[in-house]
Short mmCIF file of the N, C-alpha and C atoms (twelve columns), coordinates in Angstrom:
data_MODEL
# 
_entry.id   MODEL 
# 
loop_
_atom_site.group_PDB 
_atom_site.id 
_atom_site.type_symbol 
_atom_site.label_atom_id 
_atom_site.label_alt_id 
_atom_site.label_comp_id 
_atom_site.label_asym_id 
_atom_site.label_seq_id 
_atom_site.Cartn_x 
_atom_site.Cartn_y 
_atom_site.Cartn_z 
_atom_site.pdbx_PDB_model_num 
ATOM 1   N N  . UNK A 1   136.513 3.118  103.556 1 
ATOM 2   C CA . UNK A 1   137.758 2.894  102.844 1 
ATOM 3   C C  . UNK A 1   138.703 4.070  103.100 1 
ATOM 4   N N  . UNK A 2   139.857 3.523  103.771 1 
ATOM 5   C CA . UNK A 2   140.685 5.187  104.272 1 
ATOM 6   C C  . UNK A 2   141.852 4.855  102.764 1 
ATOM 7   N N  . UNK A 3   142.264 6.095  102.929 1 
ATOM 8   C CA . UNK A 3   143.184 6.349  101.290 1 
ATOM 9   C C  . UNK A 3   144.603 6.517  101.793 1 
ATOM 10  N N  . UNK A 4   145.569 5.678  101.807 1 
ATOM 11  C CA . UNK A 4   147.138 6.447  102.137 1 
ATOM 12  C C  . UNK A 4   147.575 6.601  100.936 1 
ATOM 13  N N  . UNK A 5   147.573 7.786  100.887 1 
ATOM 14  C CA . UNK A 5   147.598 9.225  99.653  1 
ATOM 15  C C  . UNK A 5   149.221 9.693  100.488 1 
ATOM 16  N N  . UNK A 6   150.598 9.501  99.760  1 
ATOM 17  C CA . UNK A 6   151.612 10.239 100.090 1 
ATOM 18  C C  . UNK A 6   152.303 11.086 98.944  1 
ATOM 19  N N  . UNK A 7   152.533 12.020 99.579  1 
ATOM 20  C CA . UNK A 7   152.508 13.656 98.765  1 
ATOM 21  C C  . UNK A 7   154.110 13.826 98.732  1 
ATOM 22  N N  . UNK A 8   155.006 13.517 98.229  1 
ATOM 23  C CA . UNK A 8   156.580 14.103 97.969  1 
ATOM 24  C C  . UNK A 8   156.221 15.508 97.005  1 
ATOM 25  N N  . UNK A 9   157.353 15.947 98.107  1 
ATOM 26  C CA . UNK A 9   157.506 17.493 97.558  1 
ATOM 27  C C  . UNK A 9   158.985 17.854 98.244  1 
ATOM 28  N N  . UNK A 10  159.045 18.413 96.557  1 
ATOM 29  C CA . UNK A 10  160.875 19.201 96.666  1 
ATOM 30  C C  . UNK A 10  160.719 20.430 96.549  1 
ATOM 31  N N  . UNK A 11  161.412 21.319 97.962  1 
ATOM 32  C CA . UNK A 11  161.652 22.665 97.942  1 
ATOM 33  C C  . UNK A 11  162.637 23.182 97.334  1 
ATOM 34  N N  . UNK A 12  162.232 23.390 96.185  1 
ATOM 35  C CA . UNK A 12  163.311 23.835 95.075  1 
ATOM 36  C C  . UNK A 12  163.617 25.409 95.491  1 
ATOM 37  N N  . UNK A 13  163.248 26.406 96.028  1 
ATOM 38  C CA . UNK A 13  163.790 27.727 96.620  1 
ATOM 39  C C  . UNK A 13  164.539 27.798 97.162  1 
ATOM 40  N N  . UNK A 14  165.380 27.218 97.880  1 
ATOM 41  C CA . UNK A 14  166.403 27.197 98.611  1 
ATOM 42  C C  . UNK A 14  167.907 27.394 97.754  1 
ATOM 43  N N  . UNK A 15  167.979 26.470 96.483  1 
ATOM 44  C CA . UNK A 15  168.433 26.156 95.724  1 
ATOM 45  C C  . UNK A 15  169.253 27.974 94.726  1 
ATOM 46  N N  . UNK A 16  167.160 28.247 94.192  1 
ATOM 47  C CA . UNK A 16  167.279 29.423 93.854  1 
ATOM 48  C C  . UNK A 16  167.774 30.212 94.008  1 
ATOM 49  N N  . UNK A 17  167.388 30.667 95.904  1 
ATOM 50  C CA . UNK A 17  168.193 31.305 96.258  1 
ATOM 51  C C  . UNK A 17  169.498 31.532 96.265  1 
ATOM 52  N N  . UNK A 18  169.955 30.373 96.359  1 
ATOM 53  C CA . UNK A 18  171.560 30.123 96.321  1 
ATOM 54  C C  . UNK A 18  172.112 30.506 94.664  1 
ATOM 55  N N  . UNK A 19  171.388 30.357 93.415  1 
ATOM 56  C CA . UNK A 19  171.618 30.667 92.647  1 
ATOM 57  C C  . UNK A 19  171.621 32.137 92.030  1 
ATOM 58  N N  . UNK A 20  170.288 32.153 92.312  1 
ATOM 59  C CA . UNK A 20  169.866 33.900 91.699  1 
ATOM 60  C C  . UNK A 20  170.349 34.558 92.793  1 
ATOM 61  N N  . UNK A 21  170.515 34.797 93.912  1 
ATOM 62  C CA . UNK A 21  171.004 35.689 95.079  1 
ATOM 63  C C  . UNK A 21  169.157 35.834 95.515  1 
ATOM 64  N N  . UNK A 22  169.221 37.137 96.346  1 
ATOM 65  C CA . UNK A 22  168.420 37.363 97.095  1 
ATOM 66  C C  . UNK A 22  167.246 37.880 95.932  1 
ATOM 67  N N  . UNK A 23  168.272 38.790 95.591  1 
ATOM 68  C CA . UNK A 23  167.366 39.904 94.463  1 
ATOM 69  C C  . UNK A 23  166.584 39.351 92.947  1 
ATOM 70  N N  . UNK A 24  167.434 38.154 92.939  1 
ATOM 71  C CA . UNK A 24  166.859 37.462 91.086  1 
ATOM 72  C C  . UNK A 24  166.051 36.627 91.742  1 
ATOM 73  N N  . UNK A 25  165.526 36.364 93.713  1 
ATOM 74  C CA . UNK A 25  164.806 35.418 93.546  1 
ATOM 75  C C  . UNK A 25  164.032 36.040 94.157  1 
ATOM 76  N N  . UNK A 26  163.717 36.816 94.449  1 
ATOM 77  C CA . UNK A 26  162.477 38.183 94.592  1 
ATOM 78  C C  . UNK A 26  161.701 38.403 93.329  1 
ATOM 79  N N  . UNK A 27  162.466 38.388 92.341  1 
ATOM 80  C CA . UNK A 27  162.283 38.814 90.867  1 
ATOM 81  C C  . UNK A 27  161.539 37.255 90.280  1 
ATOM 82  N N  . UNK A 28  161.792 36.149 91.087  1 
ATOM 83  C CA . UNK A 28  161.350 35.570 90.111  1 
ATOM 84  C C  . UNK A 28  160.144 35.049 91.053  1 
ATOM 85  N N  . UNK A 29  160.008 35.088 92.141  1 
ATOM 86  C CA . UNK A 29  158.425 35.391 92.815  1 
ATOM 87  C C  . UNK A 29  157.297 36.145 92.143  1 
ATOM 88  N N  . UNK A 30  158.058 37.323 91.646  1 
ATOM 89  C CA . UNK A 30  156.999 38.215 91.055  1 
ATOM 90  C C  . UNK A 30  156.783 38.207 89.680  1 
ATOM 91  N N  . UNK A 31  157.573 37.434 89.147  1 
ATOM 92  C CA . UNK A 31  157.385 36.857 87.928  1 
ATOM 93  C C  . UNK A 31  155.958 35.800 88.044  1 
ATOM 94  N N  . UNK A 32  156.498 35.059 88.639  1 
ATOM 95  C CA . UNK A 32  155.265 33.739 89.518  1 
ATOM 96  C C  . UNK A 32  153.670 34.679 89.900  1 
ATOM 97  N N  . UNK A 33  153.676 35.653 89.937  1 
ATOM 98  C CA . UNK A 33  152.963 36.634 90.639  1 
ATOM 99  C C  . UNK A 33  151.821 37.251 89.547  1 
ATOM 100 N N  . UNK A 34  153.215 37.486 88.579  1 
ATOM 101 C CA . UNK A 34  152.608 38.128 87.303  1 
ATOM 102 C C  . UNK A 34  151.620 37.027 86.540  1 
ATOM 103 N N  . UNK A 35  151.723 35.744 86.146  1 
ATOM 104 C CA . UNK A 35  151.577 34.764 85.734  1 
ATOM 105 C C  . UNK A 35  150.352 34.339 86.207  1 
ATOM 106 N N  . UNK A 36  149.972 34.501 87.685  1 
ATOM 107 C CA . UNK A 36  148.559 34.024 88.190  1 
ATOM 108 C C  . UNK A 36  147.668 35.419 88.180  1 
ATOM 109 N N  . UNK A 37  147.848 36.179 88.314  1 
ATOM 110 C CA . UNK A 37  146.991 37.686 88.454  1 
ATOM 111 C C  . UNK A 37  146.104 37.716 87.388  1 
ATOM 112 N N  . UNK A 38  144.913 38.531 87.811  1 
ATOM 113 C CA . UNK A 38  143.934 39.141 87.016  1 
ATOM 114 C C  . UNK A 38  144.865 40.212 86.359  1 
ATOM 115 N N  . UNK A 39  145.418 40.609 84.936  1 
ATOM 116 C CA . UNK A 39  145.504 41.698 84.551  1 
ATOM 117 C C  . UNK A 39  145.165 43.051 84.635  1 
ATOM 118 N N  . UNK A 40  143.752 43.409 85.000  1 
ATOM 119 C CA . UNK A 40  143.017 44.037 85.165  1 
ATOM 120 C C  . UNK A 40  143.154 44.777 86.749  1 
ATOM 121 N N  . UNK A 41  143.003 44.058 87.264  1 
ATOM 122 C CA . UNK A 41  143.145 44.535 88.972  1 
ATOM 123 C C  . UNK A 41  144.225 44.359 89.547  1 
ATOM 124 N N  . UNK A 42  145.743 43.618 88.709  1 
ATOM 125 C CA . UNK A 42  146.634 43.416 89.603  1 
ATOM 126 C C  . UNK A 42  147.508 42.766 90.862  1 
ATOM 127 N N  . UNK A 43  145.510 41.746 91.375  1 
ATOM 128 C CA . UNK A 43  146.255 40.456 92.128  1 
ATOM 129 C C  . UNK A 43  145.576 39.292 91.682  1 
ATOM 130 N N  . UNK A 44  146.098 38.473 92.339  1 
ATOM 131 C CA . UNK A 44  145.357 37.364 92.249  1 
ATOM 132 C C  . UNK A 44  144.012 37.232 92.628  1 
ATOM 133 N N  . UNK A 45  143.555 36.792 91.853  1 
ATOM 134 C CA . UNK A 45  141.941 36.746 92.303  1 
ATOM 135 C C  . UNK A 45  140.796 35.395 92.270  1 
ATOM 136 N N  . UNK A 46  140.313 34.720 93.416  1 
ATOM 137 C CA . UNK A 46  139.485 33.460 92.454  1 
ATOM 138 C C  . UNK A 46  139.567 32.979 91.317  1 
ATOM 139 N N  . UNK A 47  138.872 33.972 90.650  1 
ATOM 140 C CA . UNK A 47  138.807 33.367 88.995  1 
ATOM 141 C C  . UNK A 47  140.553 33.582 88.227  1 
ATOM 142 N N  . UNK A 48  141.486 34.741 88.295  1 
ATOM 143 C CA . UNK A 48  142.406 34.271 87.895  1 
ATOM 144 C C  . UNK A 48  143.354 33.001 87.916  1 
ATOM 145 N N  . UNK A 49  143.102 33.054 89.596  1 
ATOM 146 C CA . UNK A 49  143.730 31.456 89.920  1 
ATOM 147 C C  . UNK A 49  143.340 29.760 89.282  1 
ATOM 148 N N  . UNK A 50  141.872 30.329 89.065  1 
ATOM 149 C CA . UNK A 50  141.620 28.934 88.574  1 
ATOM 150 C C  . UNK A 50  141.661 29.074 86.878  1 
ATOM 151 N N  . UNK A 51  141.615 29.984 86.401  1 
ATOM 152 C CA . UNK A 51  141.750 29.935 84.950  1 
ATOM 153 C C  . UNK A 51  143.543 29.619 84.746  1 
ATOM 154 N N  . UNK A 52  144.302 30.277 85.823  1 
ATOM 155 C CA . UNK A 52  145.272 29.781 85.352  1 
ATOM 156 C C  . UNK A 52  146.072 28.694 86.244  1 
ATOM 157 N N  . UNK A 53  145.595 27.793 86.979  1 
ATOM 158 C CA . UNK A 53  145.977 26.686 87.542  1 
ATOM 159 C C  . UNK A 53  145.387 25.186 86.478  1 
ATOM 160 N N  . UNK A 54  144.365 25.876 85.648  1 
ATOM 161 C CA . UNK A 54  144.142 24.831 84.770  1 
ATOM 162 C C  . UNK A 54  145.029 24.818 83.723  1 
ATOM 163 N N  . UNK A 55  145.302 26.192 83.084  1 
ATOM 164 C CA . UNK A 55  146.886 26.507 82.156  1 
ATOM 165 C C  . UNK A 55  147.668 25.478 82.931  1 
ATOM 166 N N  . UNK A 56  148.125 25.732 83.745  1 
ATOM 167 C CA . UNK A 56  149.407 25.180 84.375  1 
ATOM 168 C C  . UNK A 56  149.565 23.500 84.613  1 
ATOM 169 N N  . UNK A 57  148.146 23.010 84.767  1 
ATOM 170 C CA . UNK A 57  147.841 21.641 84.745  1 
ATOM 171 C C  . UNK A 57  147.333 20.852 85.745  1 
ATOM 172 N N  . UNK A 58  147.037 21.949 86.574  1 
ATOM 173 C CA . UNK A 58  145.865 21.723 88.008  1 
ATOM 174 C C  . UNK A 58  144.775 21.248 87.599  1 
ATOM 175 N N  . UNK A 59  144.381 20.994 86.876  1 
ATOM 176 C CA . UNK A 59  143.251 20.741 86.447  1 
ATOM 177 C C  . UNK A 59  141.913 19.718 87.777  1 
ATOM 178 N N  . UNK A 60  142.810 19.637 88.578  1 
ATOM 179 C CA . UNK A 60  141.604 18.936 89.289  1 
ATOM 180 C C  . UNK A 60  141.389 19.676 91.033  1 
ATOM 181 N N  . UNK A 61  141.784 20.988 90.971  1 
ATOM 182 C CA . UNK A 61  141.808 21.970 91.817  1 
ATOM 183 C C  . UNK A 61  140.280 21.960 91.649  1 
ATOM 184 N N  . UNK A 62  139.826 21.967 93.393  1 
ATOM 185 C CA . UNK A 62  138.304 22.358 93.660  1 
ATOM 186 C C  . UNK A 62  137.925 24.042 93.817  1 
ATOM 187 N N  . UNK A 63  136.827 24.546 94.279  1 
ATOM 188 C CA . UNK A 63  136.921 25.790 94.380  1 
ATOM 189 C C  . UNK A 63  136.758 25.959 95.809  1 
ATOM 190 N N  . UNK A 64  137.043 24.948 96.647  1 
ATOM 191 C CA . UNK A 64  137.106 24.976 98.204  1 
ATOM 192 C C  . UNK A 64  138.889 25.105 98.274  1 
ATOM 193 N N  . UNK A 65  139.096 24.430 97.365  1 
ATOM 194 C CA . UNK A 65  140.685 24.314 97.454  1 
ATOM 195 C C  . UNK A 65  141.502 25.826 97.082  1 
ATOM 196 N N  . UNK A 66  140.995 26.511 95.928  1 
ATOM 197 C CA . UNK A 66  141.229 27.547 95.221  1 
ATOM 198 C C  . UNK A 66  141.051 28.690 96.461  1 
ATOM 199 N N  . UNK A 67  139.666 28.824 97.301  1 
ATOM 200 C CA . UNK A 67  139.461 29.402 98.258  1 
ATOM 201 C C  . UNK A 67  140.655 29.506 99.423  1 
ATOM 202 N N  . UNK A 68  140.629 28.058 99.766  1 
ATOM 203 C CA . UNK A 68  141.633 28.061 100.924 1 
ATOM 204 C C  . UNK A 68  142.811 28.355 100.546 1 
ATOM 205 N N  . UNK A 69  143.438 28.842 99.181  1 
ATOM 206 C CA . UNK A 69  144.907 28.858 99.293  1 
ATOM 207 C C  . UNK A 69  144.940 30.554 99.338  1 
ATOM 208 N N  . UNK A 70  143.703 30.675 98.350  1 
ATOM 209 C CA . UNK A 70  143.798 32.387 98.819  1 
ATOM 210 C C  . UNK A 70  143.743 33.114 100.418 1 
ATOM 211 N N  . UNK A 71  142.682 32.639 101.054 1 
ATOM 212 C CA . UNK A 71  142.614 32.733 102.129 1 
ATOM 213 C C  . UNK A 71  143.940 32.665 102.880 1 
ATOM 214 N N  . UNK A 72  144.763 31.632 102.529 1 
ATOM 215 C CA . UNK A 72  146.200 31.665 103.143 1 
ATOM 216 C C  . UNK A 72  146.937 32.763 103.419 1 
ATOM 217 N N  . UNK A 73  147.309 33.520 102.031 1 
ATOM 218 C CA . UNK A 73  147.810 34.365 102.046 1 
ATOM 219 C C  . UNK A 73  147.074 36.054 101.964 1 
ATOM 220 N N  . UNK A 74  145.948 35.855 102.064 1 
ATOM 221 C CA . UNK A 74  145.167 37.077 102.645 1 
ATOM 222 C C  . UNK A 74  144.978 37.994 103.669 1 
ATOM 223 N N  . UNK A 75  146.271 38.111 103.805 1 
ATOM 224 C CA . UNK A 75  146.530 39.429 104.911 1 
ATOM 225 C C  . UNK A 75  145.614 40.362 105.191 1 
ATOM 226 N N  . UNK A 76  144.903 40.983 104.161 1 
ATOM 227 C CA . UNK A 76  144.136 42.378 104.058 1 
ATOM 228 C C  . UNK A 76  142.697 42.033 104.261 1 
ATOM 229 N N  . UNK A 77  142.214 40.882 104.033 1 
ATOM 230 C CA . UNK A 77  141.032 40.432 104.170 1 
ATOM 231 C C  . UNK A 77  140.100 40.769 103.022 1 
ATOM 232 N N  . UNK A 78  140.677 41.041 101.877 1 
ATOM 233 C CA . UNK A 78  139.743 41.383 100.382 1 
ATOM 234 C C  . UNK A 78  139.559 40.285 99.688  1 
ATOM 235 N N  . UNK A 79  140.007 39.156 100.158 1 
ATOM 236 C CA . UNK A 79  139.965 38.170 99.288  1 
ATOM 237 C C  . UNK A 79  140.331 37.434 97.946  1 
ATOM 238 N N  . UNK A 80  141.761 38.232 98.014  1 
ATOM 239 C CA . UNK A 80  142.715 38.437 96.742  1 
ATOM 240 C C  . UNK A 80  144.092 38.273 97.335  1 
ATOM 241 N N  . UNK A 81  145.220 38.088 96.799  1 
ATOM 242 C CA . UNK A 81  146.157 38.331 96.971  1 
ATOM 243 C C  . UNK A 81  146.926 39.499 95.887  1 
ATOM 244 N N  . UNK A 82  147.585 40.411 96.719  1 
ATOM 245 C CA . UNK A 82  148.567 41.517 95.881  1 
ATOM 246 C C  . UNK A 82  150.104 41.244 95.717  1 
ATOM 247 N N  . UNK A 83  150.909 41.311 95.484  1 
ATOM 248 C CA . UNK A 83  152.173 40.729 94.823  1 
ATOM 249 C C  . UNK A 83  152.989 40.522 96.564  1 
ATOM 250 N N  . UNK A 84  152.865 41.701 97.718  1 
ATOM 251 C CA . UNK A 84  153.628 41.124 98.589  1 
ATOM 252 C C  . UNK A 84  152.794 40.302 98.988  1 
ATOM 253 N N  . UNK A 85  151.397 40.410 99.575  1 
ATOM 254 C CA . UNK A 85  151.011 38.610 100.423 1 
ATOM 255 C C  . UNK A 85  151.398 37.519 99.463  1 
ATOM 256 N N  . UNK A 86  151.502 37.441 98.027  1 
ATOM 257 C CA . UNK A 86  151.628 36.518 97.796  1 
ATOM 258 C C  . UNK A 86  153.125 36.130 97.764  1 
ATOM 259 N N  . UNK A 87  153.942 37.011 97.707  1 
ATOM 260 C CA . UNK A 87  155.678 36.868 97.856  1 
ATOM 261 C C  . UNK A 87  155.667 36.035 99.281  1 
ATOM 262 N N  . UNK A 88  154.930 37.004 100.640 1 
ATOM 263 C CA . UNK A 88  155.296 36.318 102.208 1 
ATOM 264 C C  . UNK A 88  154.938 34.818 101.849 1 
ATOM 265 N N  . UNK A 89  153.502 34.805 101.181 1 
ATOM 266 C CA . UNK A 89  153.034 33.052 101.433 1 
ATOM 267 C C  . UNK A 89  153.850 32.640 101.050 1 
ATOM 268 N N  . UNK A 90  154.548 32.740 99.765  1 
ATOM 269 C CA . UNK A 90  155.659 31.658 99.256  1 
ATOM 270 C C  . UNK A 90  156.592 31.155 99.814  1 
ATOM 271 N N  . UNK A 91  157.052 32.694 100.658 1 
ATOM 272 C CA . UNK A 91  157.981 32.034 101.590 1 
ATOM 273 C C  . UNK A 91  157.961 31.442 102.688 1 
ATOM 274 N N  . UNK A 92  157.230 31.563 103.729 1 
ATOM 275 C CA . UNK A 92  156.063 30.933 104.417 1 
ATOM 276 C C  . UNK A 92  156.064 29.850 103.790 1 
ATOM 277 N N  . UNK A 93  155.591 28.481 102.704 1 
ATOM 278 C CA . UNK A 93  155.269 27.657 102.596 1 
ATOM 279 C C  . UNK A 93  156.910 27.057 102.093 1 
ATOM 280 N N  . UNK A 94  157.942 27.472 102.381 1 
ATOM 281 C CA . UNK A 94  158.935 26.944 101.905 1 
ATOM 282 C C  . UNK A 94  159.840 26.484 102.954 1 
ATOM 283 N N  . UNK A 95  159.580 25.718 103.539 1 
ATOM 284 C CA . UNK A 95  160.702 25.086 104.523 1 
ATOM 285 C C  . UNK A 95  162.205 25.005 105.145 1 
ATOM 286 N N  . UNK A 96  162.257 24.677 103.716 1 
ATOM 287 C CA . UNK A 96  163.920 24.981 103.413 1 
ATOM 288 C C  . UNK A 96  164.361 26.309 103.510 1 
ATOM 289 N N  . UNK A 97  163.602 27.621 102.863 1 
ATOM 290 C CA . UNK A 97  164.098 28.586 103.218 1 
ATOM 291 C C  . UNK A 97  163.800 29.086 104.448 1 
ATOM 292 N N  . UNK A 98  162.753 28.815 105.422 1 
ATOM 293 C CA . UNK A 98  162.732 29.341 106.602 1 
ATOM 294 C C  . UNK A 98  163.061 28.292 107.818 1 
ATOM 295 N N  . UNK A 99  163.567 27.044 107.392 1 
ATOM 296 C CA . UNK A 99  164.129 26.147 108.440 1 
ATOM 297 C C  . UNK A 99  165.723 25.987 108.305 1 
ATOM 298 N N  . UNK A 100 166.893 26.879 107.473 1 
ATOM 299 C CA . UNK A 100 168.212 27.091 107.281 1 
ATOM 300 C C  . UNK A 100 168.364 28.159 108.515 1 
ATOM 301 N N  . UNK A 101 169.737 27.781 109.090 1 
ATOM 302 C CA . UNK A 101 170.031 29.218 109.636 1 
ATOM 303 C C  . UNK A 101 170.905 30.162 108.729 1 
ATOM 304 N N  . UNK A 102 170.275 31.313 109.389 1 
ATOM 305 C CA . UNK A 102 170.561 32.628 108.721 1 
ATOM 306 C C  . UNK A 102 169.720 32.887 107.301 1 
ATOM 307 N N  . UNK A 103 168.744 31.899 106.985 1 
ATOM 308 C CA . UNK A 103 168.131 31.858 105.855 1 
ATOM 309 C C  . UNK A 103 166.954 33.075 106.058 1 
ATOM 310 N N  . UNK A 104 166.750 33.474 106.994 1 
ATOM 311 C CA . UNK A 104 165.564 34.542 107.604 1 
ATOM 312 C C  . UNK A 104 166.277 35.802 107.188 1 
ATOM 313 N N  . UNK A 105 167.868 36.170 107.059 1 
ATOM 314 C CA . UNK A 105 168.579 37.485 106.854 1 
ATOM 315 C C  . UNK A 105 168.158 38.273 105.804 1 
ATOM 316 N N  . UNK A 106 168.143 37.651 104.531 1 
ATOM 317 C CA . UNK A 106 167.964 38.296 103.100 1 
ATOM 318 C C  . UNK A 106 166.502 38.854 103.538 1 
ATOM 319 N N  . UNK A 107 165.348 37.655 103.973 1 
ATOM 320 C CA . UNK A 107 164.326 37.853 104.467 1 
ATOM 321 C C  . UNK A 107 164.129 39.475 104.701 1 
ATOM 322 N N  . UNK A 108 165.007 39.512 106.099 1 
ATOM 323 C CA . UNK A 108 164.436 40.781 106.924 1 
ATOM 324 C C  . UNK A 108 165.419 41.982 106.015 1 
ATOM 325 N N  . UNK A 109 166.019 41.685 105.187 1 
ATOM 326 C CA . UNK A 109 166.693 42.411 104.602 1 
ATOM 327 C C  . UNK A 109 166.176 43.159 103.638 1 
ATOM 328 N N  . UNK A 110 165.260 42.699 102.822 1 
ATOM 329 C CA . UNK A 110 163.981 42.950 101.739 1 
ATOM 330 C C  . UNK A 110 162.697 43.371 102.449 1 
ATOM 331 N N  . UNK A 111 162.372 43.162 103.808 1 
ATOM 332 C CA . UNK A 111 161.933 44.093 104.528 1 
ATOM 333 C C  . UNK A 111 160.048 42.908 103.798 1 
ATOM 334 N N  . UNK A 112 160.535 41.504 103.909 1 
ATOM 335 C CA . UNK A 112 159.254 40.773 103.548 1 
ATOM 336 C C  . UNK A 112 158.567 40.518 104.336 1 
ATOM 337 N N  . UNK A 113 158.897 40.069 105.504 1 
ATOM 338 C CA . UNK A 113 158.021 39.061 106.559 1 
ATOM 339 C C  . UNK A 113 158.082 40.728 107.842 1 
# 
């Protein structure tokens, strides 16, 4: 039995950007940042992510799934994310902001990617 499972998704960052400027939407990445982190250590970590993707209403997030998104943005290879890998992934997974031209400027301007 094959499943056609279709996934709509709106890149609402683009938007942001245009609203908050460069700097209120840096700020509100790391807001996003603050929100999933272990308190304690400062990034994201396995278990923070899934304690708080169930807050949020993920509730049917696997721990293969939880794995692979960290892994995404795991630059350093610790198996965590720290506030910039997880700032690059975001932007990285946002289309709209890295398929605009001149949308890469603020980018290299903040000194992210």
């Amino acid at each position: 039995m094959e499943l056609d499972i279709a996934v709509d998704f709106e890149d609402y960052f683009p938007s942001m950007m245009e609203s908050l400027g460069a700097e209120g939407f840096i700020g509100e990445l790391c807001n996003g940042f603050r929100l999933l982190m272990d308190c304690e250590r400062g990034l994201i970590t396995f278990e923070s992510l899934k304690k708080n993707s169930i807050m949020l209403g993920l509730h049917d997030m696997r721990d293969d799934e939880i794995i692979c998104m960290l892994s995404e943005g795991d630059l350093d290879g610790d198996g965590a994310l720290n506030q910039v890998e997880f700032c690059i992934l975001m932007l990285r997974l946002s289309p709209g902001l890295m398929d605009n031209n001149g949308s890469t400027e603020w980018v290299e301007e903040y000194d992210v990617i």
